[in-house]
PDB file of C-alpha atoms and ligand atoms in Angstrom:
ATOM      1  CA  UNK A   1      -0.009 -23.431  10.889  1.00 97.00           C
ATOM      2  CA  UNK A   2       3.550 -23.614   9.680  1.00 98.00           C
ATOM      3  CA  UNK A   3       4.942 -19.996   8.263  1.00 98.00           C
ATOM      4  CA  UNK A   4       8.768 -20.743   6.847  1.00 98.00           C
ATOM      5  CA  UNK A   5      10.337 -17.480   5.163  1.00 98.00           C
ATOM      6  CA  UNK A   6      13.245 -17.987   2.973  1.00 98.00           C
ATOM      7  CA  UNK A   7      15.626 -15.272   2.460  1.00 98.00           C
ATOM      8  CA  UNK A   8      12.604 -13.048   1.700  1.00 98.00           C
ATOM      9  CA  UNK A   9      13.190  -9.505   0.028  1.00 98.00           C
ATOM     10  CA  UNK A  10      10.665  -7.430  -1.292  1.00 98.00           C
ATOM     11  CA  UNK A  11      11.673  -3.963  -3.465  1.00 98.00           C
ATOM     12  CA  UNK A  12       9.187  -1.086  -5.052  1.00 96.00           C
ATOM     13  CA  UNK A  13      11.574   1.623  -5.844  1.00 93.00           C
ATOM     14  CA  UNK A  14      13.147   0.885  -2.289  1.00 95.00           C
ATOM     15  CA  UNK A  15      14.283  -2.138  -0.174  1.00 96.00           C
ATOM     16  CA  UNK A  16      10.480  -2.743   2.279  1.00 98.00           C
ATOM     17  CA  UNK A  17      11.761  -5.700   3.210  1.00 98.00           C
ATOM     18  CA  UNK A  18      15.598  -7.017   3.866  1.00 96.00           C
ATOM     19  CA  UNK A  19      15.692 -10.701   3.714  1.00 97.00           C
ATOM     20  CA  UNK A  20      13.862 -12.271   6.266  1.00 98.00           C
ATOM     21  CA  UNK A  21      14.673 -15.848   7.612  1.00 98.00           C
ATOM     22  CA  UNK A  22      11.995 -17.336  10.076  1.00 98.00           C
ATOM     23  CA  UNK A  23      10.362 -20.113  11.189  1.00 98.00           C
ATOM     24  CA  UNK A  24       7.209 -20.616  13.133  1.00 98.00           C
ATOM     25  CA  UNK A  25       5.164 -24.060  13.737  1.00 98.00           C
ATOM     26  CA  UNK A  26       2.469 -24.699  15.829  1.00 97.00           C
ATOM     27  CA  UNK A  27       0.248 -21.218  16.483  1.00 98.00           C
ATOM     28  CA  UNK A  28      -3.096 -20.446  15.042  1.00 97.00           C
ATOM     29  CA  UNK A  29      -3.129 -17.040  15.377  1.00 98.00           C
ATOM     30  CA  UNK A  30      -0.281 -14.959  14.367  1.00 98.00           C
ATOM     31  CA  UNK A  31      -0.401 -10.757  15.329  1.00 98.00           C
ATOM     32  CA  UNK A  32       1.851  -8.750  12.829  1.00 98.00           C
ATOM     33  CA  UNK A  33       2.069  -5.384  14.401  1.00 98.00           C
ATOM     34  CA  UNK A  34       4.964  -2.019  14.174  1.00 98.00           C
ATOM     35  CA  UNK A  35       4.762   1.047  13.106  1.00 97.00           C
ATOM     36  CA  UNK A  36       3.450   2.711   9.584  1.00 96.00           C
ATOM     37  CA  UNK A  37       6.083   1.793   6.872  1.00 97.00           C
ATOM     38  CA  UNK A  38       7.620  -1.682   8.687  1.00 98.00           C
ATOM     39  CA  UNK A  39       6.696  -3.579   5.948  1.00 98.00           C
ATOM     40  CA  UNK A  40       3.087  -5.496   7.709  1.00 98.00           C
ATOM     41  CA  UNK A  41       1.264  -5.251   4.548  1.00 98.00           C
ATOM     42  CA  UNK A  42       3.786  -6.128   2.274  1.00 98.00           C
ATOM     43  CA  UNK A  43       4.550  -9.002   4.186  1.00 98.00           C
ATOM     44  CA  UNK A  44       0.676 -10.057   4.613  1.00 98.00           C
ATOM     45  CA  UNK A  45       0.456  -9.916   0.845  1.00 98.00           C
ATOM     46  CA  UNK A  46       3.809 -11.901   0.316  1.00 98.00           C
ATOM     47  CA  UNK A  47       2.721 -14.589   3.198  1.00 98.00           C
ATOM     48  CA  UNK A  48      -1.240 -14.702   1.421  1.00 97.00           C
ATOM     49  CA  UNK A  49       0.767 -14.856  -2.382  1.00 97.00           C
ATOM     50  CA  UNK A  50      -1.440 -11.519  -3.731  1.00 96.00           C
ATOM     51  CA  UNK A  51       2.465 -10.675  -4.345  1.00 97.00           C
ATOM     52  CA  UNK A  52       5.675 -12.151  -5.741  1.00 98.00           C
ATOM     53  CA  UNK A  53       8.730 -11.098  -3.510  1.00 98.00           C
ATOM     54  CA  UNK A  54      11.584 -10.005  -5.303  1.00 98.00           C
ATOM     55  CA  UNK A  55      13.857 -12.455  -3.831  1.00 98.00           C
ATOM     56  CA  UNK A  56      13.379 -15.184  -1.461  1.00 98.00           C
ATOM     57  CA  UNK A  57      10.391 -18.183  -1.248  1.00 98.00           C
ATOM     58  CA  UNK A  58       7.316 -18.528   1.167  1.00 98.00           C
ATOM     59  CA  UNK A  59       6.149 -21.328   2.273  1.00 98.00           C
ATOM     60  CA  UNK A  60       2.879 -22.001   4.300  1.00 98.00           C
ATOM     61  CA  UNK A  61       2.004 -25.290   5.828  1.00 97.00           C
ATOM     62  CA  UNK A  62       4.532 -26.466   3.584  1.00 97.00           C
ATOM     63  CA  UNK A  63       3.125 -25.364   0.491  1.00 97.00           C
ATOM     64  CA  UNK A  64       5.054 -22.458  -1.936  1.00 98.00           C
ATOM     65  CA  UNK A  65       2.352 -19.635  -1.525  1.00 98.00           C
ATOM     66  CA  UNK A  66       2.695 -18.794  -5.138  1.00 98.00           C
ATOM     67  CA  UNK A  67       0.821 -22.369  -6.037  1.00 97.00           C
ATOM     68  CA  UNK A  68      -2.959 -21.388  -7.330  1.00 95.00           C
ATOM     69  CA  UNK A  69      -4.062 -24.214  -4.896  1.00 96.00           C
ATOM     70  CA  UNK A  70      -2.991 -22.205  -1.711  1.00 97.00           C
ATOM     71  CA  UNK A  71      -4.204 -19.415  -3.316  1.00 92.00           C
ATOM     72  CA  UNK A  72      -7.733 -21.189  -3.516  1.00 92.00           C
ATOM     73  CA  UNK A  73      -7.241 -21.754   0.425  1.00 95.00           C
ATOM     74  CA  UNK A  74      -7.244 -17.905   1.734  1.00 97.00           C
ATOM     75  CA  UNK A  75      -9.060 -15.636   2.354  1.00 96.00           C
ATOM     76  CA  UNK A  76      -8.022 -11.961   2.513  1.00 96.00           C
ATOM     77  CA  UNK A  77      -9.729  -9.181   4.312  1.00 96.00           C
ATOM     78  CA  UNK A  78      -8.853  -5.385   3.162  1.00 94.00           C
ATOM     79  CA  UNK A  79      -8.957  -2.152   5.150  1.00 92.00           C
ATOM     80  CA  UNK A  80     -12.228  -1.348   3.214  1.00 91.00           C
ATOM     81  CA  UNK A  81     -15.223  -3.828   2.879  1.00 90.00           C
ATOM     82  CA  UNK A  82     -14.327  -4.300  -0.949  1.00 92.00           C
ATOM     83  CA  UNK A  83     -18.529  -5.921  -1.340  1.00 97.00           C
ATOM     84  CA  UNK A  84     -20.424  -5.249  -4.188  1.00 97.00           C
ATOM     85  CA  UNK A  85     -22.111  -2.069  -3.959  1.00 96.00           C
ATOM     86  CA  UNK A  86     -25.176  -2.856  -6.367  1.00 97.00           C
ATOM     87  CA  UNK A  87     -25.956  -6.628  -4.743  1.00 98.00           C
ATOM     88  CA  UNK A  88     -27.463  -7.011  -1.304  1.00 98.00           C
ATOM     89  CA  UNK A  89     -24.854  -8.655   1.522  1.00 98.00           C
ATOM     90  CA  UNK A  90     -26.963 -11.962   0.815  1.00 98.00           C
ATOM     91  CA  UNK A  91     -26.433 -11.764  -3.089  1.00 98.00           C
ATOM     92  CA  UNK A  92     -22.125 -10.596  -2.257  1.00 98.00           C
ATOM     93  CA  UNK A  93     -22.047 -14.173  -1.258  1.00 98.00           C
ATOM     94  CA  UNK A  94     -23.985 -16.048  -3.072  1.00 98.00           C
ATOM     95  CA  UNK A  95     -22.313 -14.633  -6.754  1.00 98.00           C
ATOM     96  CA  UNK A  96     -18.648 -15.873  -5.474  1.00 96.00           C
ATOM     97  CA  UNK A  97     -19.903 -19.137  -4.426  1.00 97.00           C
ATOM     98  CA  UNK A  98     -22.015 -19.860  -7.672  1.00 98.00           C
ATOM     99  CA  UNK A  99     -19.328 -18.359 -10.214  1.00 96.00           C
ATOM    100  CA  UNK A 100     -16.171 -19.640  -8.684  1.00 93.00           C
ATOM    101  CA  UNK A 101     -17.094 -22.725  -6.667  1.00 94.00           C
ATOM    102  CA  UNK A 102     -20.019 -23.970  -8.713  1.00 96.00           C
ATOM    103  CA  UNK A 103     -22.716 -23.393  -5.901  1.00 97.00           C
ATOM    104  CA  UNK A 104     -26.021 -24.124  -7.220  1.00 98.00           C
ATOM    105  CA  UNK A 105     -28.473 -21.408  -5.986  1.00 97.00           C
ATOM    106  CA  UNK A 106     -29.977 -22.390  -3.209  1.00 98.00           C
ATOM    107  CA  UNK A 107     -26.893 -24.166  -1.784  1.00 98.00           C
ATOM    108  CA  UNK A 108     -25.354 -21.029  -1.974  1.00 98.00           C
ATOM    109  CA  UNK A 109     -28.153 -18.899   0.037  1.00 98.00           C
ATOM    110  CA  UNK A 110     -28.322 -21.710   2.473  1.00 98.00           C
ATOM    111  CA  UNK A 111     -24.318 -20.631   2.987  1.00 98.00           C
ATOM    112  CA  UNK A 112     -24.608 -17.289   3.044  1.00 98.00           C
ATOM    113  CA  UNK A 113     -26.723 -17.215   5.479  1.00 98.00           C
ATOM    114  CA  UNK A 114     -24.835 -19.453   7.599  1.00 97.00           C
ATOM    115  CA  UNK A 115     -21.733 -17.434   7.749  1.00 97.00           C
ATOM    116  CA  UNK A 116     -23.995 -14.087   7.511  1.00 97.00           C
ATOM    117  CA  UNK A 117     -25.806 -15.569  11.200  1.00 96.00           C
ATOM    118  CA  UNK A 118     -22.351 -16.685  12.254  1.00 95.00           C
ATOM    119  CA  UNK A 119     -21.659 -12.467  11.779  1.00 95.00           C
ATOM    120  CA  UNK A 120     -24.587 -11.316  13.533  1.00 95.00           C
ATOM    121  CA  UNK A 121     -25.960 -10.428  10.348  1.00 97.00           C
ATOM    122  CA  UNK A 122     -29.338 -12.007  10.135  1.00 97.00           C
ATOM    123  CA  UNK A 123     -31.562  -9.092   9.678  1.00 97.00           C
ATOM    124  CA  UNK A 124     -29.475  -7.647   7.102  1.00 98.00           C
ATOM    125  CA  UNK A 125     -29.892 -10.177   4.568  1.00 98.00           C
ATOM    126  CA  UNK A 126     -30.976  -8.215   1.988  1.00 98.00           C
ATOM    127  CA  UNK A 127     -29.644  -4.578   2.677  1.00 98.00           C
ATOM    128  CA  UNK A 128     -27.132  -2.920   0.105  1.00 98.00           C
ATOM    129  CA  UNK A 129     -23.643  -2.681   1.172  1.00 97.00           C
ATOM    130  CA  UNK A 130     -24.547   1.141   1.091  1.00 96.00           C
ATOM    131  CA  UNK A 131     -27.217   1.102   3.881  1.00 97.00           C
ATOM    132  CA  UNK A 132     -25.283  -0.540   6.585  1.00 97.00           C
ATOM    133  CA  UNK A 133     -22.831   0.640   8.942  1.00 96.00           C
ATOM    134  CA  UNK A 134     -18.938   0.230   8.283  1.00 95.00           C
ATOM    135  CA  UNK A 135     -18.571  -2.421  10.586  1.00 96.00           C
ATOM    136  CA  UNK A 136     -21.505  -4.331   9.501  1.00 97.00           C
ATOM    137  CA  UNK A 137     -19.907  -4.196   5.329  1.00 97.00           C
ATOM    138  CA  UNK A 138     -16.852  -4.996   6.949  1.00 96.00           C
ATOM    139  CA  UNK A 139     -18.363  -8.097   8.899  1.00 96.00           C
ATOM    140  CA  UNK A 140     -20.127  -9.218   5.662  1.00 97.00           C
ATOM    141  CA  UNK A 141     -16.863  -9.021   4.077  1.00 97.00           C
ATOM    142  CA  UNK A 142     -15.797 -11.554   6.665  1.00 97.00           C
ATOM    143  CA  UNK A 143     -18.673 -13.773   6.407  1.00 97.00           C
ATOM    144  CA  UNK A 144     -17.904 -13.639   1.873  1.00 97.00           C
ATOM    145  CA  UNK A 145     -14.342 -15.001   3.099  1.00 96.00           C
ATOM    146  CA  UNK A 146     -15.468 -17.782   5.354  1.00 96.00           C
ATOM    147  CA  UNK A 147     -18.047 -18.402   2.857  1.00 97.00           C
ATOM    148  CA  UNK A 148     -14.807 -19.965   0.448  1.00 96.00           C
ATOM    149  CA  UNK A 149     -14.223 -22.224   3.575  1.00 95.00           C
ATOM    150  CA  UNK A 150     -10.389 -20.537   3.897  1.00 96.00           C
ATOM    151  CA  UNK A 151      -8.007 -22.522   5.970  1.00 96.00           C
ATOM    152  CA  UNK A 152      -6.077 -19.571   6.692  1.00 97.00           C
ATOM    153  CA  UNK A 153      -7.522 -15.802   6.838  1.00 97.00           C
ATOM    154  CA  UNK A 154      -5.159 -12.817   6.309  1.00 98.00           C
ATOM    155  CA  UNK A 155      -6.709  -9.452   7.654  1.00 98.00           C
ATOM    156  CA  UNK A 156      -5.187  -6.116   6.934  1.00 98.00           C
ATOM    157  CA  UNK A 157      -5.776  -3.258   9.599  1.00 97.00           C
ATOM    158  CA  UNK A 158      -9.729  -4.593   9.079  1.00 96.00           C
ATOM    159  CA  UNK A 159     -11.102  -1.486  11.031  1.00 96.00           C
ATOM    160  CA  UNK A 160      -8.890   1.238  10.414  1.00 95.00           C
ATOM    161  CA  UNK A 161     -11.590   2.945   8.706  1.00 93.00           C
ATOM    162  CA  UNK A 162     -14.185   2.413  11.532  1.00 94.00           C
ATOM    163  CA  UNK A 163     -14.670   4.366  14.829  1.00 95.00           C
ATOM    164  CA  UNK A 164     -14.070   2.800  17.929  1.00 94.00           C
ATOM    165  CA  UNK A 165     -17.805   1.234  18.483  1.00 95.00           C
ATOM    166  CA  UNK A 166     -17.695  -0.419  15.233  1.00 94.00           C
ATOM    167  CA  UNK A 167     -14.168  -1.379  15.988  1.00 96.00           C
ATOM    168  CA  UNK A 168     -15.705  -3.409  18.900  1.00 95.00           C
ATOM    169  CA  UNK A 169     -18.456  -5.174  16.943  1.00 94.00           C
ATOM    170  CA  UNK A 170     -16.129  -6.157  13.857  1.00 95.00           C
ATOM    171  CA  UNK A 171     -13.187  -7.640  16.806  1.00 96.00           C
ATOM    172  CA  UNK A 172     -15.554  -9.198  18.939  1.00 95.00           C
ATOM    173  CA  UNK A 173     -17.029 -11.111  16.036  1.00 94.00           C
ATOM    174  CA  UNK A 174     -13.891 -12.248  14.937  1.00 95.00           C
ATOM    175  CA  UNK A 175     -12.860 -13.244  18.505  1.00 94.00           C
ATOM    176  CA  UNK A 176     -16.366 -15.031  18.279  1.00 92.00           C
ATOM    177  CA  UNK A 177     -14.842 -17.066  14.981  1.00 92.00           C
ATOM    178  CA  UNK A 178     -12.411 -18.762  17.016  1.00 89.00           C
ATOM    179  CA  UNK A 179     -14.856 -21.529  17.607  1.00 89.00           C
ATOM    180  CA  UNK A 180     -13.569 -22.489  14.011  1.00 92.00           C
ATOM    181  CA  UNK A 181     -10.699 -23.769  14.210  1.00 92.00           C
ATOM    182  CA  UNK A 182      -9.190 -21.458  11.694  1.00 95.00           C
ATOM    183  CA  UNK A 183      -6.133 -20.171  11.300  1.00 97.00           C
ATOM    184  CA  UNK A 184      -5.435 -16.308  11.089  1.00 98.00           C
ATOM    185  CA  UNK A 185      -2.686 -13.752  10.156  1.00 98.00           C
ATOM    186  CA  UNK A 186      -3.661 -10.138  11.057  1.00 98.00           C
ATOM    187  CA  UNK A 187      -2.329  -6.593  11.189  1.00 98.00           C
ATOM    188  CA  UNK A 188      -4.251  -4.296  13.386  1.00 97.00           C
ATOM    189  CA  UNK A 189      -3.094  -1.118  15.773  1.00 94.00           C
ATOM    190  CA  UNK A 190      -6.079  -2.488  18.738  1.00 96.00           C
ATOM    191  CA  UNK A 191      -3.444  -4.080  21.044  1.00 96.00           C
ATOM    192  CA  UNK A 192      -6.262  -5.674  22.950  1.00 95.00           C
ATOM    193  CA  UNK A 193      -7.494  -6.964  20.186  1.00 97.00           C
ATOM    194  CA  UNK A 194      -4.131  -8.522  19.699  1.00 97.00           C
ATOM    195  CA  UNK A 195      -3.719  -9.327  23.586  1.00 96.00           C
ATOM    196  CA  UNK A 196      -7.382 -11.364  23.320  1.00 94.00           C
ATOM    197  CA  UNK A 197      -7.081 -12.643  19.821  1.00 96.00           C
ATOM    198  CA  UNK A 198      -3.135 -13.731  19.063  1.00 98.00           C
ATOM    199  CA  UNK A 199      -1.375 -16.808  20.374  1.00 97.00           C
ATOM    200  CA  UNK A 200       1.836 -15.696  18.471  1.00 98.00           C
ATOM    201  CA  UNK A 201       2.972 -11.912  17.596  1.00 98.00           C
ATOM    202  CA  UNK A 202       5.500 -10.677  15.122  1.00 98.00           C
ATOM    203  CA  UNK A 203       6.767  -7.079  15.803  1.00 98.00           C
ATOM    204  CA  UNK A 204       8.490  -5.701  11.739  1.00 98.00           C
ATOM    205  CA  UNK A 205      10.831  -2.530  12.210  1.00 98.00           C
ATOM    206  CA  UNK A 206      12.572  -1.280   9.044  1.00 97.00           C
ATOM    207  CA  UNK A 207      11.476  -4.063   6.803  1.00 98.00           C
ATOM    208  CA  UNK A 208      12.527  -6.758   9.986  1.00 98.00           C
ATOM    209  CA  UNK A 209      11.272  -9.077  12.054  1.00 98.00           C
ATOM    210  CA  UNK A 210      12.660  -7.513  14.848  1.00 98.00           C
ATOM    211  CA  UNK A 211      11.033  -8.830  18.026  1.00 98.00           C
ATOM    212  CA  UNK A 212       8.846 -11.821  18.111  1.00 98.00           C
ATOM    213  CA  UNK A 213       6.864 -14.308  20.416  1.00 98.00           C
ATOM    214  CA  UNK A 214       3.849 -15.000  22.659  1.00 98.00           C
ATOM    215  CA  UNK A 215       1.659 -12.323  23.758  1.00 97.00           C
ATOM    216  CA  UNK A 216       3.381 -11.672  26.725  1.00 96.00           C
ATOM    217  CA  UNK A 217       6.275  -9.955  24.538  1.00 98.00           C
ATOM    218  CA  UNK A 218       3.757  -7.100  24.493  1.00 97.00           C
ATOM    219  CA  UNK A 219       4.714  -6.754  28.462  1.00 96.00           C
ATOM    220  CA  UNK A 220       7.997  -7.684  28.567  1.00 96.00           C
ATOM    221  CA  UNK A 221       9.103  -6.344  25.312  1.00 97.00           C
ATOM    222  CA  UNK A 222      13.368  -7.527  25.080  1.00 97.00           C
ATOM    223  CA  UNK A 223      14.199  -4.870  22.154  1.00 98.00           C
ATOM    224  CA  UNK A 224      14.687  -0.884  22.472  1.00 98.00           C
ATOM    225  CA  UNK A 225      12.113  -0.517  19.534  1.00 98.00           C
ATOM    226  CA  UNK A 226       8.968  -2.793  20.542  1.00 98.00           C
ATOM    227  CA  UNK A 227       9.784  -0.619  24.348  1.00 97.00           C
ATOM    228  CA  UNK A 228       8.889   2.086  22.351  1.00 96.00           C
ATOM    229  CA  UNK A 229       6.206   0.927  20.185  1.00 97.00           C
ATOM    230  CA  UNK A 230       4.485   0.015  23.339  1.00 96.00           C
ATOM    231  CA  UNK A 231       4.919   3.278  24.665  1.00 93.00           C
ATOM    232  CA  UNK A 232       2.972   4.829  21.740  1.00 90.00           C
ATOM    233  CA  UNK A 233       0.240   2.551  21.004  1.00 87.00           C
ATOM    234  CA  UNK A 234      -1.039   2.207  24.493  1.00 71.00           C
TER     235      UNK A 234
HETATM  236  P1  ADP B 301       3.000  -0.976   6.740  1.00 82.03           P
HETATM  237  O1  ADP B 301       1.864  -1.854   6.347  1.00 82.03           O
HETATM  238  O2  ADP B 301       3.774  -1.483   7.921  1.00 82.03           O
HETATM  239  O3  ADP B 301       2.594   0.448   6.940  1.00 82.03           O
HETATM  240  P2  ADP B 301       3.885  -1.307   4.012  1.00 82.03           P
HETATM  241  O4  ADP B 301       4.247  -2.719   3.762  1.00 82.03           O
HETATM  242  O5  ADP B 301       2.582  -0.829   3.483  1.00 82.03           O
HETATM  243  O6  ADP B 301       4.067  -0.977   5.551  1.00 82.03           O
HETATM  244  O7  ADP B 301       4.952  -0.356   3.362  1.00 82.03           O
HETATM  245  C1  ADP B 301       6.346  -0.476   3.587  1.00 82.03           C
HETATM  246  C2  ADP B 301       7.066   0.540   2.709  1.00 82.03           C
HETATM  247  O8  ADP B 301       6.858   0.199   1.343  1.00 82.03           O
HETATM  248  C3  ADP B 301       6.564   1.952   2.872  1.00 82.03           C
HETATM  249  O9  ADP B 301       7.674   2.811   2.800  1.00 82.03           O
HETATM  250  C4  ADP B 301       5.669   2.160   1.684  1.00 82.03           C
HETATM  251  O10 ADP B 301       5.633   3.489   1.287  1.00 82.03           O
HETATM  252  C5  ADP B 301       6.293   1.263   0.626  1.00 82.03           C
HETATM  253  N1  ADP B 301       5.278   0.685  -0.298  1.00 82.03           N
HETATM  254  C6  ADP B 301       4.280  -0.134   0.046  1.00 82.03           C
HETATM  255  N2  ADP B 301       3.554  -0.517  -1.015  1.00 82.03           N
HETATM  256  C7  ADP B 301       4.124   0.101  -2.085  1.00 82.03           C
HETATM  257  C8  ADP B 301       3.839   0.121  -3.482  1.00 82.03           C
HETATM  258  N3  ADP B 301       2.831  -0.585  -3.996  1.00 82.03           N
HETATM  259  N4  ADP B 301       4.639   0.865  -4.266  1.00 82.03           N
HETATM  260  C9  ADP B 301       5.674   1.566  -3.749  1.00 82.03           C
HETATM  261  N5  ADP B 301       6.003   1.587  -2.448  1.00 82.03           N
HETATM  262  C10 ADP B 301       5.241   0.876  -1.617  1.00 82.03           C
HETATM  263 MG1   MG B 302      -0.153  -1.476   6.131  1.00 82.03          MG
END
């Protein structure tokens, strides 16, 4: 994918981020990690257009991400599952792809399912968001994202609410998606996860870029900061 930020500033009742210029071409994967407050989330929402930056354009793949057709080409998975929580995992699927891509029913099952398998979800079907584990809602959130046939995925800390079992289950399964060809951006504290899953890795300090490259920045990190960052996350 092709990520091109444009004198990029982003205010709430402070400066979170001080006008970025960068460039990247050619990586599938991309890592944003730093420490609480850099600015990854407000980024991720400025890069997937859920945002309008105060100042500054983004473009993805070439295309302004403020254009509703990008927007249509996303998918976006929160810190919490965000599903349904009176529909089964089956019927979280099926309602998106019926009301906003014009599904017809059984097309729609036959879809659900396919990304639901692709999640090691088939026995769960038909179980309420409520009477599954955390990671299992989160990976049926995943499977509702693919479901929209996303070109890029954007994933915000996706198990910061899980313990470190579930953690395992939700990462593997997205190392598992890889197979797809698809292209991710991702903010996540699980370094290994980031070691495994990244082919490119952005490190934000004080609303910056700061540090950024392959993985193997992680062990031969060039700034003061990332040193430390390493230091604490490991
Ligand atoms: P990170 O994801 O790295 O923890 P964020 O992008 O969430 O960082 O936040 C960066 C800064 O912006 C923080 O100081 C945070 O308090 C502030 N911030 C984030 N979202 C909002 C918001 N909706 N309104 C006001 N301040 C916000
Ligand atoms: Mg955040």
């Amino acid at each position: 994918m092709k990520i091109d930020l444009r004198n990029l500033s982003h205010s709430y009742d402070v400066k979170v981020l001080n006008d970025i210029n960068f460039n990247l071409k050619g990586y599938k994967s991309v890592a944003i990690i730093g420490i609480s407050g850099s600015g990854k989330s407000t980024l991720l929402r400025l890069l997937s257009g859920l945002e309008t930056p105060t100042k500054g354009k983004v473009f993805i793949n070439d295309s302004d991400v403020l254009l509703s057709s990008y927007k249509k080409s996303i998918g976006f998975i929160f810190q919490n599952h965000n599903l349904f929580p009176h529909l089964s995992l089956l019927e979280n699927i099926t309602i998106i792809l019926e009301k906003t891509r014009g599904h017809k029913k059984d097309d729609a099952i036959q879809i659900a399912k396919k990304y639901l398998d692709l999640l090691k979800l088939s026995d769960q079907y038909n179980k309420s968001p409520r009477n599954v584990s955390g990671g299992q809602a989160q990976r049926a959130s995943i499977a509702r994202a693919l479901s929209l046939n996303p070109e890029i995925i954007f994933m915000d800390e996706p198990t910061a609410s899980l313990d470190p079992i579930l953690t395992y289950e939700v990462l593997s399964a997205v190392e598992d998606l890889k197979v797809l060809g698809k292209n991710f951006v991702f903010v996540t504290h699980v370094l290994s996860f980031v070691r495994d899953f990244a082919d490119y890795i952005i490190f934000m300090e004080k609303g910056k870029i700061l540090e950024h490259g392959k993985p193997d920045i992680l062990d031969n990190p060039k700034t003061f900061s990332l040193k430390e960052f390493m230091k604490k996350v490991k």
